[in-house]
Amino acid sequence: MPPKPLPGFRDFYPEQLAERAYIFDTWRRVVRRYAFVEYDGPPLESLDLYTQKSGDEIVTQLYNFVDKGGRDVALRPEMTPTFARMVGARAQALRKPVRWFSLPQLFRYERTQKGRLREHFQLNVDIVGEADVLADAELLSVAIDIMRALQLTSHDVKARVSDRRLLNALLTHLGVVDSALPAVYAVLDKLERQPREISAEKLGEAGLTGAVQEAILGFATLDFQTLRATYGTSEIVAPHVARFAEYLSHGTALGIDEWIRFDLTIVRGLAYYTGIVFELFDAVGEFRAICGGGRYDNLLASLGGTDLPALGFGMGDVVLGELLRARGRMPAVGAAIDVWVAQSPESREYPAASLQAATALRAGGLAVEFALRSQRIEKQFEAAKKAGARNVIVVEPSDDGTVSYRARTASGEVALDNIEALTGWASTTTGIAT
Amino acid sequence: MPPKPLPGFRDFYPEQLAERAYIFDTWRRVVRRYAFVEYDGPPLESLDLYTQKSGDEIVTQLYNFVDKGGRDVALRPEMTPTFARMVGARAQALRKPVRWFSLPQLFRYERTQKGRLREHFQLNVDIVGEADVLADAELLSVAIDIMRALQLTSHDVKARVSDRRLLNALLTHLGVVDSALPAVYAVLDKLERQPREISAEKLGEAGLTGAVQEAILGFATLDFQTLRATYGTSEIVAPHVARFAEYLSHGTALGIDEWIRFDLTIVRGLAYYTGIVFELFDAVGEFRAICGGGRYDNLLASLGGTDLPALGFGMGDVVLGELLRARGRMPAVGAAIDVWVAQSPESREYPAASLQAATALRAGGLAVEFALRSQRIEKQFEAAKKAGARNVIVVEPSDDGTVSYRARTASGEVALDNIEALTGWASTTTGIAT
């Protein structure tokens, strides 16, 4: 038997599954506060769903094959095409704005490295049908509130935010022609990682020299106040400055202003995003991006004819898990067992009396275990301890037909003389409440 | 863009996802009461993980292909091989009995029909390391408690239970030789669905005639009391009758006796099961099996050298969902929005005051939505109604810098004069508690 999963794939033993469940539960809890509803699609889709959006070159990264019916199919590498297909099929009927989220597992055949496997789970949160910048602020607030709910602060994580339209206006104002934009974007994307001379050289090759080149090289440290002061009076730039200021003002009202860092070097997919874009990073810069997203107003139309403005983000579980562990914010796995029911095999009504007690406790919602074979009571206590049970209840039927229960809790011993008392005790004792 | 998912695959729009979540949540809630812990494995595994267990013929039903690294891989058609691999890799270290569950999505390339798609989700519950029949009773109790938690009763669902060892002993007692067993099993499996003459003919072909044939044909209606009275004194049969009686007695203590129907025609996978086997069916017999499982003591050893007794069941989401809908037990989807926050765009501090209110309410755990663009207050009320919001709060900043809140609940109107009062009200009002 192959002893391991395929390279880049994870086994989730109960310890790992508990960590995954902590992340999933937090994701769901927070996005529901924002009135998003969950959807899901198939993990296997037609190959052309992906090539239509990303071109044939994406196929080199896919788990694609021909199924037994001769169809070209692929494991989903991202959720957006499925989302676009599903929204497109019911575009008329759906209440706008559509506020949907999903937690798909995604698959890419890539070289595995730190923070990047061949599968991961990714929270997808999308809003469809709203062009107003308030939707952009609301979306970022969801991502940041998830950080908060995971006990991360604005000292741990920063949201680096840019605006594709503001950037374009700025470049137009500086005299950059459209044909030079891809070169500028490529430079901006690497501005913090590659030597300034190389960036300058690449801008020069695109015909951008002198003051324009200097200005672009300065984008890495250009904060919004300085941008506003420097370019805010330009007729081309002004409306975009105003809109971004409104975005920031909404962010303040939503309580996320401390997390936001204006950063024109956040570029993201060129053919995809049309407005405000953002990425969440750990403040130290130790990990890959935790989350990325933005406005993609043209994508739905280009994929399926649903011409609706849209915005969304994806947040993966791998980098987030690494960050939580590194910052000591991944909670320890709690004991799964509230009560261990024990009974001496020599006692009357063994094991029926303890099975009845277990059934009553389980009906009350408690997690209950007991020995599945006849064992000395000492052995049962050992098993309870090894299992991490929070309490042990010893069931003791007596000759007169009554049954008594001794509950060994962390704080001592409680004696209860009937099963109703036991159930009542179990459901009110905070030590074992679920 | 392809308008639909692949044949046999499901899109889960929010309405369908809510039904799936109801089933998943119930599964998790019940199995955790039984102190099972969740695990998961990759949906894609090495092909030989499956052929090793089921032979090469299973490949015709698989989504299998060669990945970009030249590996023969397959989408998982069942969870047990992954489970066996994972348990096998840590067999020494794991606490026994292992009590694990998982909710994998499984994939088979089959002809699609009612209750059978090309993917489904299947709750897998397994116990490893316990040979005692109490473990068998505990396992069945999990499956039945799930039915109860889904508001199904013993009038809706029956657990048909057999015992492979008891059946074998019975057949040995009747003089059936080992070589004839496969033919007998095949007849038993179809005994209720095919004409008695055909069953008789097939038994005859296997050399089983006269009283033996009659006895086997009578297995369809043989209840356990009659079996015990008829064969209980046979030296070969007696120990198996005793063990099965003990199983039933545990079932009574666990409160599941009304659900159990002894049924020797429950055969299940021949090469797989070794002891008590069971299937859950709707009592009317309208649907496919809801759940199937049993004891498979030899499988782990045959797959990977972990020689531990084991038992488990699988319960799919498709048939279960059909049954719940048919019996009117699938709950209606509740409104996802606790509070809609409204504010007149002409009022002071628009929209900051309502964003602050929304943020405070969300921090209190409530699901909150508001209009993402400037709209007349009447339009906002319409939107709240259309969204099914349980309450509307109108935020009204006044000239003196204070903000008041009017809460329109189902039971009237509440006026609150500050955000703390609003948050307190929202967190204590049962009408909008989450």
Coordinates of N, CA and C in Angstrom, one line a residue, chain A residues 109-311:
Chain A
Y109 N -1.1 21.8 -10.6 CA 0.1 21.0 -10.7 C 1.3 22.0 -10.8
E110 N 1.9 22.3 -9.6 CA 3.0 23.3 -9.6 C 4.1 22.7 -8.8
R111 N 5.3 23.3 -8.9 CA 6.4 22.9 -8.0 C 6.0 23.2 -6.6
T112 N 6.1 22.2 -5.7 CA 5.7 22.5 -4.3 C 6.8 23.2 -3.6
Q113 N 6.4 24.1 -2.7 CA 7.4 24.9 -1.9 C 6.6 25.5 -0.7
K114 N 7.4 26.2 0.1 CA 6.8 26.7 1.4 C 5.5 27.6 1.0
G115 N 4.4 27.2 1.7 CA 3.2 28.0 1.5 C 2.5 27.7 0.2
R116 N 3.0 26.7 -0.6 CA 2.4 26.4 -1.9 C 2.4 24.9 -2.1
L117 N 1.3 24.2 -2.0 CA 1.1 22.8 -2.2 C 0.5 22.6 -3.6
R118 N 0.0 21.4 -3.8 CA -0.8 21.2 -5.1 C -2.3 21.2 -4.9
E119 N -2.6 21.3 -3.6 CA -4.0 21.6 -3.3 C -4.1 22.5 -2.1
H120 N -5.1 23.3 -2.1 CA -5.4 24.1 -0.9 C -6.9 24.5 -0.8
F121 N -7.3 24.9 0.3 CA -8.7 25.4 0.5 C -8.6 26.9 0.4
Q122 N -9.6 27.5 -0.2 CA -9.6 28.9 -0.4 C -11.0 29.5 -0.2
L123 N -11.0 30.4 0.8 CA -12.3 31.1 1.0 C -12.4 32.1 -0.1
N124 N -13.6 32.0 -0.8 CA -13.9 32.9 -1.9 C -15.1 33.8 -1.4
V125 N -14.9 35.1 -1.4 CA -16.0 36.0 -1.0 C -16.2 37.0 -2.2
D126 N -17.4 37.0 -2.7 CA -17.7 37.9 -3.9 C -19.0 38.7 -3.8
I127 N -19.0 39.9 -4.3 CA -20.2 40.7 -4.4 C -20.4 41.0 -5.9
V128 N -21.6 40.8 -6.4 CA -21.9 41.1 -7.8 C -23.1 42.0 -7.8
G129 N -22.9 43.0 -8.7 CA -24.0 43.9 -9.0 C -23.9 45.3 -8.3
E130 N -22.8 45.6 -7.8 CA -22.6 46.9 -7.1 C -21.3 47.6 -7.5
A131 N -21.5 48.8 -8.2 CA -20.3 49.5 -8.7 C -19.8 50.5 -7.6
D132 N -20.6 50.8 -6.6 CA -20.2 51.8 -5.6 C -19.0 51.4 -4.8
V133 N -18.1 52.4 -4.5 CA -16.9 52.1 -3.8 C -17.2 51.6 -2.3
L134 N -18.4 51.9 -1.9 CA -18.8 51.3 -0.5 C -18.7 49.8 -0.5
A135 N -19.0 49.2 -1.7 CA -18.9 47.7 -1.8 C -17.4 47.3 -1.6
D136 N -16.5 48.1 -2.2 CA -15.1 47.8 -2.0 C -14.6 47.8 -0.6
A137 N -15.1 48.8 0.2 CA -14.8 49.0 1.6 C -15.4 47.8 2.4
E138 N -16.6 47.5 2.1 CA -17.3 46.4 2.8 C -16.5 45.1 2.5
L139 N -16.0 44.8 1.3 CA -15.3 43.6 1.0 C -14.0 43.5 1.8
L140 N -13.3 44.6 1.8 CA -12.0 44.6 2.6 C -12.3 44.4 4.1
S141 N -13.4 45.0 4.5 CA -13.7 44.8 6.0 C -13.9 43.3 6.3
V142 N -14.5 42.6 5.4 CA -14.7 41.1 5.7 C -13.4 40.5 5.9
A143 N -12.4 40.7 5.0 CA -11.1 40.1 5.1 C -10.4 40.5 6.4
I144 N -10.5 41.7 6.8 CA -9.8 42.2 8.0 C -10.5 41.7 9.2
D145 N -11.9 41.6 9.2 CA -12.6 41.1 10.4 C -12.2 39.6 10.6
I146 N -11.9 38.9 9.5 CA -11.4 37.5 9.7 C -10.1 37.5 10.4
M147 N -9.2 38.4 10.1 CA -7.9 38.5 10.8 C -8.2 38.7 12.3
R148 N -9.1 39.7 12.6 CA -9.4 40.0 14.0 C -10.0 38.7 14.7
A149 N -10.9 38.0 14.0 CA -11.5 36.9 14.6 C -10.5 35.8 14.9
L150 N -9.4 35.8 14.1 CA -8.3 34.8 14.3 C -7.3 35.3 15.3
Q151 N -7.6 36.4 16.0 CA -6.8 37.0 17.1 C -5.5 37.6 16.5
L152 N -5.6 38.0 15.3 CA -4.4 38.8 14.7 C -4.8 40.2 14.7
T153 N -3.8 41.1 14.9 CA -4.0 42.5 15.0 C -3.5 43.3 13.8
S154 N -3.7 44.6 13.8 CA -3.1 45.4 12.7 C -1.6 45.5 12.8
H155 N -1.0 45.0 14.0 CA 0.4 44.9 14.1 C 0.9 43.7 13.4
D156 N 0.1 42.7 13.3 CA 0.5 41.4 12.7 C 0.3 41.4 11.2
V157 N -0.8 42.1 10.7 CA -1.2 42.0 9.3 C -1.5 43.3 8.8
K158 N -1.2 43.6 7.5 CA -1.5 44.8 6.8 C -2.2 44.5 5.5
A159 N -3.2 45.4 5.2 CA -3.9 45.3 3.9 C -3.2 46.3 3.0
R160 N -2.5 45.8 2.0 CA -1.9 46.8 1.0 C -2.9 47.0 -0.1
V161 N -3.2 48.2 -0.3 CA -4.4 48.6 -1.2 C -3.9 49.5 -2.3
S162 N -4.3 49.2 -3.5 CA -4.1 50.1 -4.6 C -5.4 50.3 -5.4
D163 N -5.3 51.1 -6.4 CA -6.5 51.3 -7.2 C -6.0 51.4 -8.7
R164 N -6.5 50.4 -9.5 CA -6.0 50.3 -10.8 C -6.4 51.6 -11.6
R165 N -7.6 52.2 -11.4 CA -8.0 53.3 -12.1 C -7.2 54.6 -11.7
L166 N -7.0 54.7 -10.4 CA -6.2 55.8 -9.9 C -4.7 55.7 -10.5
L167 N -4.2 54.5 -10.5 CA -2.8 54.3 -11.0 C -2.8 54.7 -12.5
N168 N -3.8 54.3 -13.3 CA -3.8 54.6 -14.7 C -3.9 56.1 -14.9
A169 N -4.8 56.7 -14.1 CA -4.9 58.2 -14.3 C -3.6 58.9 -14.0
L170 N -2.9 58.4 -12.9 CA -1.7 59.0 -12.5 C -0.6 58.9 -13.7
L171 N -0.6 57.7 -14.3 CA 0.4 57.4 -15.3 C 0.0 58.3 -16.6
T172 N -1.3 58.4 -16.9 CA -1.7 59.2 -18.0 C -1.3 60.6 -17.7
H173 N -1.5 61.1 -16.5 CA -1.1 62.5 -16.1 C 0.4 62.7 -16.3
L174 N 1.1 61.7 -16.0 CA 2.6 61.8 -16.2 C 3.0 61.6 -17.6
G175 N 2.1 61.3 -18.5 CA 2.4 61.2 -19.9 C 2.8 59.8 -20.4
V176 N 2.5 58.8 -19.6 CA 2.8 57.5 -20.0 C 1.8 57.0 -21.0
V177 N 2.2 56.5 -22.2 CA 1.3 56.1 -23.2 C 0.8 54.7 -22.9
D178 N -0.4 54.3 -23.4 CA -1.0 53.0 -23.1 C -0.1 51.9 -23.4
S179 N 0.7 52.0 -24.5 CA 1.5 50.8 -24.9 C 2.6 50.6 -23.9
A180 N 2.9 51.6 -23.0 CA 4.0 51.4 -22.0 C 3.5 50.8 -20.7
L181 N 2.1 50.7 -20.6 CA 1.5 50.4 -19.3 C 2.0 49.0 -18.8
P182 N 2.0 47.9 -19.7 CA 2.4 46.6 -19.2 C 3.8 46.6 -18.6
A183 N 4.7 47.4 -19.2 CA 6.1 47.5 -18.7 C 6.1 48.1 -17.3
V184 N 5.3 49.2 -17.2 CA 5.2 49.9 -15.9 C 4.6 48.9 -14.8
Y185 N 3.6 48.2 -15.2 CA 3.0 47.3 -14.2 C 4.0 46.3 -13.8
A186 N 4.7 45.7 -14.7 CA 5.7 44.7 -14.4 C 6.8 45.2 -13.5
V187 N 7.2 46.5 -13.7 CA 8.2 47.1 -12.8 C 7.6 47.3 -11.4
L188 N 6.4 47.9 -11.4 CA 5.7 48.1 -10.1 C 5.6 46.9 -9.2
D189 N 5.2 45.8 -9.9 CA 5.0 44.5 -9.2 C 6.3 44.1 -8.5
K190 N 7.5 44.4 -9.1 CA 8.7 43.9 -8.6 C 9.5 45.1 -7.9
L191 N 8.9 46.2 -7.7 CA 9.7 47.4 -7.3 C 10.4 47.2 -6.0
E192 N 9.7 46.5 -5.1 CA 10.3 46.3 -3.7 C 11.3 45.1 -3.7
R193 N 11.2 44.3 -4.7 CA 12.1 43.1 -4.7 C 13.3 43.1 -5.5
Q194 N 13.3 44.0 -6.6 CA 14.4 44.0 -7.5 C 15.2 45.4 -7.3
P195 N 16.5 45.4 -7.6 CA 17.3 46.6 -7.4 C 16.8 47.7 -8.2
R196 N 16.9 48.9 -7.7 CA 16.3 50.1 -8.3 C 16.9 50.3 -9.7
E197 N 18.2 50.0 -9.9 CA 18.8 50.2 -11.2 C 18.1 49.3 -12.3
I198 N 17.8 48.1 -11.9 CA 17.1 47.2 -12.9 C 15.7 47.8 -13.2
S199 N 15.0 48.2 -12.2 CA 13.7 48.8 -12.5 C 13.8 50.0 -13.4
A200 N 14.8 50.9 -13.1 CA 15.1 52.1 -13.9 C 15.4 51.7 -15.3
E201 N 16.2 50.7 -15.5 CA 16.6 50.2 -16.8 C 15.4 49.7 -17.6
K202 N 14.5 49.0 -16.9 CA 13.3 48.4 -17.6 C 12.4 49.5 -18.0
L203 N 12.2 50.5 -17.1 CA 11.4 51.7 -17.5 C 12.0 52.4 -18.7
G204 N 13.3 52.6 -18.7 CA 14.0 53.2 -19.8 C 13.8 52.5 -21.1
E205 N 13.8 51.2 -21.0 CA 13.6 50.4 -22.3 C 12.2 50.7 -22.8
A206 N 11.2 51.0 -21.9 CA 9.9 51.3 -22.3 C 9.7 52.8 -22.7
G207 N 10.8 53.5 -22.8 CA 10.8 54.9 -23.2 C 10.5 55.9 -22.1
L208 N 10.6 55.4 -20.8 CA 10.2 56.3 -19.7 C 11.5 56.7 -19.0
T209 N 11.8 58.0 -19.1 CA 13.1 58.5 -18.5 C 12.9 59.7 -17.7
G210 N 13.9 60.2 -17.2 CA 13.9 61.5 -16.5 C 12.9 61.6 -15.3
A211 N 12.1 62.7 -15.3 CA 11.2 62.9 -14.1 C 10.1 61.9 -14.0
V212 N 9.6 61.4 -15.2 CA 8.6 60.4 -15.2 C 9.1 59.1 -14.6
Q213 N 10.3 58.7 -15.0 CA 10.9 57.5 -14.4 C 11.1 57.7 -12.9
E214 N 11.6 58.8 -12.5 CA 11.8 59.1 -11.1 C 10.5 59.0 -10.3
A215 N 9.4 59.6 -10.9 CA 8.1 59.5 -10.2 C 7.6 58.1 -10.0
I216 N 7.8 57.3 -11.1 CA 7.3 55.9 -11.0 C 8.1 55.1 -10.0
L217 N 9.4 55.4 -10.0 CA 10.3 54.7 -9.0 C 9.9 55.1 -7.6
G218 N 9.4 56.3 -7.5 CA 8.9 56.8 -6.1 C 7.6 56.2 -5.7
F219 N 6.9 55.5 -6.5 CA 5.6 55.0 -6.2 C 5.6 54.0 -5.0
A220 N 6.8 53.3 -4.8 CA 6.9 52.3 -3.8 C 6.6 53.0 -2.4
T221 N 7.0 54.2 -2.2 CA 6.9 54.9 -0.9 C 5.9 56.0 -1.0
L222 N 5.1 56.1 -2.0 CA 4.2 57.2 -2.1 C 2.9 57.0 -1.3
D223 N 2.7 57.7 -0.2 CA 1.5 57.5 0.5 C 0.4 58.4 -0.1
F224 N -0.9 58.1 0.4 CA -2.0 58.7 -0.3 C -2.1 60.2 0.0
Q225 N -1.7 60.6 1.1 CA -1.7 62.1 1.4 C -0.8 62.8 0.5
T226 N 0.4 62.3 0.3 CA 1.4 62.9 -0.6 C 0.9 62.9 -2.0
L227 N 0.3 61.8 -2.4 CA -0.2 61.7 -3.8 C -1.3 62.7 -4.0
R228 N -2.2 62.8 -3.0 CA -3.3 63.8 -3.1 C -2.7 65.2 -3.2
A229 N -1.7 65.5 -2.4 CA -1.1 66.9 -2.4 C -0.4 67.1 -3.7
T230 N 0.3 66.1 -4.3 CA 1.1 66.3 -5.5 C 0.2 66.3 -6.8
Y231 N -0.7 65.4 -6.8 CA -1.5 65.2 -8.1 C -2.9 65.5 -8.0
G232 N -3.4 65.8 -6.8 CA -4.9 66.0 -6.6 C -5.5 67.1 -7.4
T233 N -4.8 68.0 -7.9 CA -5.4 69.1 -8.7 C -5.4 68.8 -10.2
S234 N -4.8 67.7 -10.6 CA -4.8 67.3 -12.0 C -6.2 66.9 -12.3
E235 N -6.7 67.4 -13.4 CA -8.1 67.1 -13.8 C -8.3 65.6 -14.1
I236 N -7.3 64.9 -14.6 CA -7.3 63.5 -14.9 C -7.4 62.7 -13.6
V237 N -6.5 63.1 -12.6 CA -6.4 62.3 -11.4 C -7.4 62.6 -10.4
A238 N -7.9 63.8 -10.3 CA -8.8 64.3 -9.2 C -10.0 63.4 -8.9
P239 N -10.8 62.9 -9.9 CA -12.0 62.1 -9.6 C -11.6 60.8 -8.9
H240 N -10.4 60.3 -9.3 CA -9.9 59.0 -8.8 C -9.4 59.1 -7.4
V241 N -8.8 60.3 -7.1 CA -8.4 60.6 -5.7 C -9.6 60.7 -4.8
A242 N -10.6 61.4 -5.4 CA -11.8 61.6 -4.6 C -12.5 60.3 -4.2
R243 N -12.5 59.4 -5.2 CA -13.2 58.1 -5.0 C -12.4 57.3 -4.0
F244 N -11.1 57.3 -4.1 CA -10.2 56.6 -3.1 C -10.3 57.2 -1.7
A245 N -10.4 58.5 -1.7 CA -10.6 59.1 -0.3 C -11.9 58.7 0.3
E246 N -13.0 58.6 -0.5 CA -14.2 58.1 -0.1 C -14.1 56.6 0.5
Y247 N -13.4 55.8 -0.3 CA -13.1 54.4 0.2 C -12.5 54.4 1.5
L248 N -11.4 55.3 1.7 CA -10.7 55.3 3.0 C -11.6 55.8 4.1
S249 N -12.5 56.8 3.8 CA -13.4 57.3 4.8 C -14.4 56.2 5.2
H250 N -14.9 55.4 4.2 CA -15.8 54.2 4.6 C -15.0 53.3 5.5
G251 N -13.7 53.1 5.1 CA -12.9 52.2 5.9 C -12.8 52.6 7.4
T252 N -12.7 53.9 7.6 CA -12.6 54.5 8.9 C -13.9 54.2 9.7
A253 N -15.1 54.4 9.0 CA -16.4 54.2 9.6 C -16.5 52.7 10.0
L254 N -15.9 51.8 9.1 CA -16.0 50.4 9.4 C -15.0 49.9 10.3
G255 N -14.1 50.8 10.8 CA -13.2 50.4 11.8 C -11.9 49.7 11.3
I256 N -11.6 49.8 10.1 CA -10.4 49.1 9.5 C -9.3 49.9 9.1
D257 N -9.4 51.3 9.4 CA -8.4 52.2 8.9 C -6.9 51.9 9.3
E258 N -6.8 51.3 10.5 CA -5.4 51.0 11.0 C -4.7 49.9 10.3
W259 N -5.5 49.1 9.6 CA -5.0 48.0 8.8 C -4.5 48.3 7.4
I260 N -5.0 49.5 6.9 CA -4.8 49.8 5.5 C -3.5 50.5 5.2
R261 N -2.8 50.1 4.3 CA -1.6 50.7 3.8 C -1.7 51.0 2.3
F262 N -1.7 52.2 1.9 CA -1.8 52.6 0.5 C -0.5 52.1 -0.2
D263 N -0.6 51.4 -1.3 CA 0.6 50.8 -1.9 C 0.4 50.6 -3.4
L264 N 0.9 51.5 -4.2 CA 0.7 51.4 -5.6 C 1.4 50.2 -6.3
T265 N 2.3 49.5 -5.5 CA 3.0 48.4 -6.1 C 2.1 47.1 -6.1
I266 N 0.9 47.2 -5.5 CA 0.0 46.0 -5.5 C -0.6 46.1 -6.9
V267 N -0.2 45.1 -7.8 CA -0.7 45.2 -9.2 C -1.7 44.1 -9.4
R268 N -1.4 42.8 -9.1 CA -2.3 41.7 -9.4 C -2.6 41.5 -10.9
G269 N -3.5 40.5 -11.1 CA -3.7 40.1 -12.5 C -4.1 41.3 -13.4
L270 N -3.3 41.4 -14.5 CA -3.5 42.6 -15.4 C -4.9 42.6 -16.1
A271 N -5.2 41.4 -16.7 CA -6.3 41.3 -17.5 C -7.6 41.2 -16.8
Y272 N -7.5 41.2 -15.5 CA -8.6 40.7 -14.6 C -9.2 41.9 -13.8
Y273 N -8.4 42.6 -13.1 CA -8.9 43.6 -12.2 C -9.0 45.0 -12.8
T274 N -10.0 45.7 -12.4 CA -10.4 47.0 -13.0 C -10.4 48.2 -12.0
G275 N -10.4 47.9 -10.7 CA -10.5 49.0 -9.8 C -9.6 48.8 -8.6
I276 N -10.2 49.0 -7.4 CA -9.4 48.8 -6.2 C -8.9 47.4 -6.0
V277 N -7.7 47.2 -5.8 CA -7.1 45.8 -5.5 C -6.4 45.8 -4.2
F278 N -6.4 44.7 -3.6 CA -5.7 44.6 -2.3 C -5.1 43.2 -2.0
E279 N -4.1 43.2 -1.1 CA -3.5 41.9 -0.7 C -3.3 42.1 0.8
L280 N -3.5 41.0 1.6 CA -3.2 41.0 3.0 C -1.9 40.3 3.2
F281 N -1.0 40.9 3.9 CA 0.3 40.3 4.2 C 0.6 40.4 5.7
D282 N 1.4 39.4 6.2 CA 1.9 39.6 7.6 C 2.8 40.8 7.6
A283 N 2.8 41.6 8.6 CA 3.4 42.9 8.7 C 5.0 42.8 8.5
V284 N 5.5 41.6 8.9 CA 7.0 41.4 8.8 C 7.4 41.1 7.4
G285 N 6.5 40.6 6.6 CA 6.8 40.2 5.2 C 7.5 38.9 5.1
E286 N 7.2 38.0 6.1 CA 7.9 36.7 6.2 C 7.2 35.7 5.3
F287 N 5.9 35.9 5.0 CA 5.1 34.9 4.3 C 4.6 35.4 3.0
R288 N 4.1 34.5 2.2 CA 3.4 34.9 1.0 C 2.1 35.7 1.4
A289 N 1.4 36.2 0.4 CA 0.2 36.9 0.6 C -0.8 36.0 1.3
I290 N -1.6 36.5 2.3 CA -2.6 35.7 3.0 C -3.9 35.7 2.1
C291 N -4.1 36.8 1.4 CA -5.4 37.0 0.8 C -5.2 38.0 -0.4
G292 N -5.9 37.9 -1.4 CA -5.8 38.9 -2.5 C -7.1 39.0 -3.2
G293 N -7.4 40.2 -3.6 CA -8.7 40.4 -4.3 C -8.8 41.8 -4.9
G294 N -10.0 42.1 -5.3 CA -10.3 43.5 -5.8 C -11.5 43.5 -6.8
R295 N -11.6 44.5 -7.5 CA -12.8 44.7 -8.4 C -12.5 44.2 -9.7
Y296 N -13.4 43.4 -10.3 CA -13.2 42.9 -11.6 C -14.5 43.1 -12.5
D297 N -14.8 44.3 -12.8 CA -16.1 44.7 -13.4 C -16.3 44.1 -14.7
N298 N -15.3 43.7 -15.5 CA -15.5 43.3 -16.9 C -15.5 41.7 -17.0
L299 N -15.1 41.0 -15.9 CA -14.9 39.6 -16.1 C -16.1 38.8 -16.4
L300 N -17.2 39.1 -15.6 CA -18.4 38.3 -15.8 C -18.9 38.4 -17.3
A301 N -18.9 39.7 -17.8 CA -19.4 39.9 -19.2 C -18.5 39.1 -20.1
S302 N -17.2 39.2 -19.9 CA -16.3 38.5 -20.9 C -16.4 37.0 -20.8
L303 N -16.8 36.5 -19.6 CA -17.0 35.0 -19.5 C -18.3 34.5 -20.0
G304 N -19.3 35.3 -19.7 CA -20.6 34.6 -20.0 C -21.8 35.6 -20.4
G305 N -21.5 36.8 -20.6 CA -22.5 37.7 -21.0 C -23.3 38.4 -19.9
T306 N -22.9 38.1 -18.6 CA -23.6 38.8 -17.5 C -22.8 40.1 -17.2
D307 N -23.3 41.2 -17.8 CA -22.6 42.4 -17.6 C -22.9 43.1 -16.3
L308 N -22.3 42.6 -15.2 CA -22.5 43.1 -13.9 C -21.2 43.5 -13.2
P309 N -21.1 44.6 -12.5 CA -19.9 44.9 -11.8 C -19.7 43.9 -10.7
A310 N -18.4 43.6 -10.4 CA -18.2 42.5 -9.4 C -16.9 42.7 -8.7
L311 N -16.8 42.2 -7.5 CA -15.5 42.3 -6.8 C -15.5 41.1 -5.8

